[in-house]
Tab-separated table of C-alpha atoms and ligand atoms in Angstrom:
chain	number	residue	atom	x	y	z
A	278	UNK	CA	196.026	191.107	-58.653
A	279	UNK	CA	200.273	190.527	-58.939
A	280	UNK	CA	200.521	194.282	-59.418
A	281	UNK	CA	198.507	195.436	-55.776
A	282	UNK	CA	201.898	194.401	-54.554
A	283	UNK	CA	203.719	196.787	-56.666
A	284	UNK	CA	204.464	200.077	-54.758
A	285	UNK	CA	206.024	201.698	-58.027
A	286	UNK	CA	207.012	201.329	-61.410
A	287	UNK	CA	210.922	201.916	-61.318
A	288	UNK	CA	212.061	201.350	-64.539
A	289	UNK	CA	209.489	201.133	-67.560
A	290	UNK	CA	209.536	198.355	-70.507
A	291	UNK	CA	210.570	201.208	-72.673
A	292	UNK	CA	213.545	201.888	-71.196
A	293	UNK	CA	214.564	198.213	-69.959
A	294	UNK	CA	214.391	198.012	-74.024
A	295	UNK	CA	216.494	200.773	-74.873
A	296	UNK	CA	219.164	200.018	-72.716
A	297	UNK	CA	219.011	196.563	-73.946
A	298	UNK	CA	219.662	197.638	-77.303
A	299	UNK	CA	222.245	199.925	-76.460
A	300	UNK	CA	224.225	196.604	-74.580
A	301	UNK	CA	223.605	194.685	-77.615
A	302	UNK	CA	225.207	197.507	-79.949
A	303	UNK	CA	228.251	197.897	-77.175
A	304	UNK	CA	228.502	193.390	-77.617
A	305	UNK	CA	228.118	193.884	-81.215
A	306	UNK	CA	231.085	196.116	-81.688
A	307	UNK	CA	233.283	194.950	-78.943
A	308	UNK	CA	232.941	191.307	-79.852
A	309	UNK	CA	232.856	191.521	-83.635
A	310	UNK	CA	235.360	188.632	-83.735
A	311	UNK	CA	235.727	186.327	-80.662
A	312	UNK	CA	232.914	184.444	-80.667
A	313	UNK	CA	232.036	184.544	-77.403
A	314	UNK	CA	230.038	182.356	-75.296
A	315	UNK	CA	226.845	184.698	-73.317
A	316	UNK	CA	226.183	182.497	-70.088
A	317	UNK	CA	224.090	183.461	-67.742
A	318	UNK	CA	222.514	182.893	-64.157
A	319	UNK	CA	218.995	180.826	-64.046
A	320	UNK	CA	216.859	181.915	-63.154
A	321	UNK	CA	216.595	185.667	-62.557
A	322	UNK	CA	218.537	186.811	-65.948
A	323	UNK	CA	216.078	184.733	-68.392
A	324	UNK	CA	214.182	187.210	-69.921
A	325	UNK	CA	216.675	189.765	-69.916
A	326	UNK	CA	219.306	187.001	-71.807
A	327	UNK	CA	216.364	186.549	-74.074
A	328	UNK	CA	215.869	190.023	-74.965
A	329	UNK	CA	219.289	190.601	-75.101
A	330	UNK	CA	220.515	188.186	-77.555
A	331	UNK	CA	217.916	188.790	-80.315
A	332	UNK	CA	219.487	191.784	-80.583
A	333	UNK	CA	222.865	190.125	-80.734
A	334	UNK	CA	224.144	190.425	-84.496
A	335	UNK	CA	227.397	188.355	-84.429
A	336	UNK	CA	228.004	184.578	-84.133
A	337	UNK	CA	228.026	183.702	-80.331
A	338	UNK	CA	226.704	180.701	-78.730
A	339	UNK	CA	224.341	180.930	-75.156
A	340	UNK	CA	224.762	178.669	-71.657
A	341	UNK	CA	223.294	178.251	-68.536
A	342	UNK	CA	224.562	178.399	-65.177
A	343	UNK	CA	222.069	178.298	-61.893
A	344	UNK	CA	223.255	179.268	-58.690
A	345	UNK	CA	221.222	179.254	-55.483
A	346	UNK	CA	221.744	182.106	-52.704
A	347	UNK	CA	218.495	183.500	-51.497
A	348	UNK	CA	215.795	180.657	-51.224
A	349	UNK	CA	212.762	182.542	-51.389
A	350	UNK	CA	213.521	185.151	-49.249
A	351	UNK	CA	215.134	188.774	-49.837
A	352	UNK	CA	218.624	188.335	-48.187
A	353	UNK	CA	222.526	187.406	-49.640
A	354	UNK	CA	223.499	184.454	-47.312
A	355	UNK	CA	227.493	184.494	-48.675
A	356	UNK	CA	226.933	180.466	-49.443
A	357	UNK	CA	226.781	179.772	-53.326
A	358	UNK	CA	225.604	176.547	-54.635
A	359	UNK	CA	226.235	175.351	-58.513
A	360	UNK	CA	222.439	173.894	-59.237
A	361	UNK	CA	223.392	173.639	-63.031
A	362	UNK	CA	226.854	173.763	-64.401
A	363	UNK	CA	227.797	175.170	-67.891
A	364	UNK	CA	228.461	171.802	-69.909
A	365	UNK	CA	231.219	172.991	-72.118
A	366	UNK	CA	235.144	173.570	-71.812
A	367	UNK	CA	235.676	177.585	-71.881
A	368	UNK	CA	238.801	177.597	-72.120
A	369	UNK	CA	240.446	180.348	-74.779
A	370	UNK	CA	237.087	181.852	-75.118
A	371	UNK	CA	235.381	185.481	-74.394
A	372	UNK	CA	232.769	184.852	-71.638
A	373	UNK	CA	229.847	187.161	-71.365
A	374	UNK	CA	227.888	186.769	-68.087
A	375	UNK	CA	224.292	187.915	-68.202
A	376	UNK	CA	223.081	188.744	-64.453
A	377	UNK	CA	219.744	190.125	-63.390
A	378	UNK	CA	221.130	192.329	-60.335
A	379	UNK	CA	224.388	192.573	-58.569
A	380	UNK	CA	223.282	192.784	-54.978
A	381	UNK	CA	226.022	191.877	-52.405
A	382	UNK	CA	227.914	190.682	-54.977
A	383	UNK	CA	228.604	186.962	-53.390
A	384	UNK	CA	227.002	185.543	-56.225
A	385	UNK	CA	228.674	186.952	-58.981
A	386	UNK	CA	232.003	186.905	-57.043
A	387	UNK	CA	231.770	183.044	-56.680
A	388	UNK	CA	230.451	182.554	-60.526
A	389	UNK	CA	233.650	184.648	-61.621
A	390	UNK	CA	236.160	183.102	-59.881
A	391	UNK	CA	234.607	179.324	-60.322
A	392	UNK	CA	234.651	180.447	-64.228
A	393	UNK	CA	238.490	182.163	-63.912
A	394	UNK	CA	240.078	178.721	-62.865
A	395	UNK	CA	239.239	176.959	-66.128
A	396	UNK	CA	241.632	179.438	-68.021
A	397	UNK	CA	238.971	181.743	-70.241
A	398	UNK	CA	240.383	184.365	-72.823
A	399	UNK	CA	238.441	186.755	-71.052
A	400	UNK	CA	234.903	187.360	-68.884
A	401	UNK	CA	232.755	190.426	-68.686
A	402	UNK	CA	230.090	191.116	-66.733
A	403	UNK	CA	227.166	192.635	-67.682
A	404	UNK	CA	223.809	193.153	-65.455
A	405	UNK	CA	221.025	194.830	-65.901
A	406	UNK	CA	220.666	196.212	-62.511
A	407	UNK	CA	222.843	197.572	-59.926
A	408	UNK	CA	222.324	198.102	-56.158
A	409	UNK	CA	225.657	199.026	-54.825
A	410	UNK	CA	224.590	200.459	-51.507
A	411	UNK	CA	224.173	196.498	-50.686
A	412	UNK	CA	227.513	195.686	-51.862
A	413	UNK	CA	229.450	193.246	-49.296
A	414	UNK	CA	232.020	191.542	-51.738
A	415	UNK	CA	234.386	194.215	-53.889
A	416	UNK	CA	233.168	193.164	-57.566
A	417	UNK	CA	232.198	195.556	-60.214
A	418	UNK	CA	230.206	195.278	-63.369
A	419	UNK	CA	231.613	196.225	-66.457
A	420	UNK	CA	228.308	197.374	-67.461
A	421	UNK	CA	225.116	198.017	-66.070
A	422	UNK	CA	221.908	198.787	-67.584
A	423	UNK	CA	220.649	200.666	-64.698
A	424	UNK	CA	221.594	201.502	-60.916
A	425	UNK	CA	219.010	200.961	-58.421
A	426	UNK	CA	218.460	202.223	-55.083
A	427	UNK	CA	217.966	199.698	-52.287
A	428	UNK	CA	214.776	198.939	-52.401
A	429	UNK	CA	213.805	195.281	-53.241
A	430	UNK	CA	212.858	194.935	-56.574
A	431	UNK	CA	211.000	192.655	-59.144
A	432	UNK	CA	209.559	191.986	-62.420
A	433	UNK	CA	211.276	191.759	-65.869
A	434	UNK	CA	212.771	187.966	-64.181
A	435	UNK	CA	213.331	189.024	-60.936
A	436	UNK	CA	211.423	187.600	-57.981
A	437	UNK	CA	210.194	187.349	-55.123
A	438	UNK	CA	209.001	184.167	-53.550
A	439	UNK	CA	209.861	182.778	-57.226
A	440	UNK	CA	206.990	185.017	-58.055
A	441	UNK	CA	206.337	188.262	-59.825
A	442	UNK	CA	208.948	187.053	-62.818
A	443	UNK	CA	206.459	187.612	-65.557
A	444	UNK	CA	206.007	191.386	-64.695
A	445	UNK	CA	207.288	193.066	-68.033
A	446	UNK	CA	208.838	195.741	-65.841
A	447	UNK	CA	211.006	196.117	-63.115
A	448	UNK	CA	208.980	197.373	-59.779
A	449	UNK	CA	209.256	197.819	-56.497
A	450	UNK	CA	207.594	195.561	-54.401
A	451	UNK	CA	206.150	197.014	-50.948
A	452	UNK	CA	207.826	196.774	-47.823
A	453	UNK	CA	204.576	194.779	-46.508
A	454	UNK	CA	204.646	191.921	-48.750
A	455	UNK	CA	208.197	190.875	-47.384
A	456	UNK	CA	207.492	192.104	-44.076
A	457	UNK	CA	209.740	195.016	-44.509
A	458	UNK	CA	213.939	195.023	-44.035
B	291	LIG	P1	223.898	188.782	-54.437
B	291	LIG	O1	224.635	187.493	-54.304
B	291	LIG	O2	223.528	189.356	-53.090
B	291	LIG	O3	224.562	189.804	-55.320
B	291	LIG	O4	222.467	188.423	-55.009
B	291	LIG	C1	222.214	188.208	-56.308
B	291	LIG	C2	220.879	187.534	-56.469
B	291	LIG	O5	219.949	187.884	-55.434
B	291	LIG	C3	220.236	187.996	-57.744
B	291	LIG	O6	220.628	187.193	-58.818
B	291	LIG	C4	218.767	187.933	-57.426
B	291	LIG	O7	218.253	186.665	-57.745
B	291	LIG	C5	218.672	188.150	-55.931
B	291	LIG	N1	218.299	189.552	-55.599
B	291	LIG	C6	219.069	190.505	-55.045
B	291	LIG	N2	218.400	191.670	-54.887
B	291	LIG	C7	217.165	191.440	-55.378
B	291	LIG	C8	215.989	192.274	-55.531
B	291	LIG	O8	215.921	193.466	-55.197
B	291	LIG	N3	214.916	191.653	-56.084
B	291	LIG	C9	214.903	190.354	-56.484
B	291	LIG	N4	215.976	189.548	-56.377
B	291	LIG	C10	217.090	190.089	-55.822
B	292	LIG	MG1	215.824	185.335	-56.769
């Protein structure tokens, strides 16, 4: 069974779907008239992008971006790869990035600044988890749904060995199945 490899629930569908909610009230409000364009990081954020934009209310539009810095295994390298572009010119608009953790930050730092050259109105970033004892690169989310401690994590998109994404929670996964860190 997937979930023998789960040492703990950490945070339950109830409240991943709460806190959801309450981002999609904050985007509701705060972007009431700019349009703005919700992009997010394949493949980690995809349920959490889902869940998060049927709550959206206003008129927005949705893009992809995948990045690769792991592999399959649990550590930040510092090298970012584009996999998949965004296919559209953002320039003048409100970006919303959707990420599923901010780690060491050398993804999100590399996304933000690749997105900053082509001249957008503005870019948020929003993730729904935060580990900032791992931090390496100075970056800060201007939301996050939760702060987690640093333990290695998975479910609710996350994964590990591209695996456990389907989990409808976010868990930890033990030490033994990665071989510890
Ligand atoms: P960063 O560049 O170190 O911030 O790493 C960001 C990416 O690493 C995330 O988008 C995840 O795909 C992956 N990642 C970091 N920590 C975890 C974790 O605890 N579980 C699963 N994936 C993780
Ligand atoms: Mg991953």
């Amino acid at each position: 069974m997937m979930t023998d490899n789960i040492k703990r629930v950490l945070i339950s569908e109830e409240e991943i779907s709460a806190k959801v909610c309450e981002l999609a009230d904050k985007i509701n409000t705060e972007f009431a008239d700019k349009n703005p364009i919700v992009i997010s990081i394949l493949k980690g954020a995809f349920i959490f992008m889902s869940d998060l934009t049927k709550k959206i209310k206003i008129p927005m539009t949705i893009d992809f971006m995948a990045v690769s810095s792991y592999g399959s295994g649990v550590k930040s390298t510092g090298e970012v790869n584009i996999i998949k572009d965004i296919n559209q010119d953002i320039s003048g608009k409100h970006i919303i990035i959707v990420e599923d953790i901010l780690d060491s930050g050398h993804t999100l730092n590399c996304v933000i600044n690749i997105l900053k050259k082509r001249n957008p109105a503005s870019i948020v970033l929003y993730t729904l988890l935060d580990k900032p004892e791992r931090r390496v690169v100075d970056i800060k989310a201007d939301y996050a749904c939760f702060t987690v401690p640093d333990e290695f994590v998975v479910g609710y998109g996350l994964d590990y060995g591209e695996y456990y994404r389907n989990l409808p929670y976010i868990g930890v996964l033990k030490p033994e199945v990665y071989g510890g860190r």
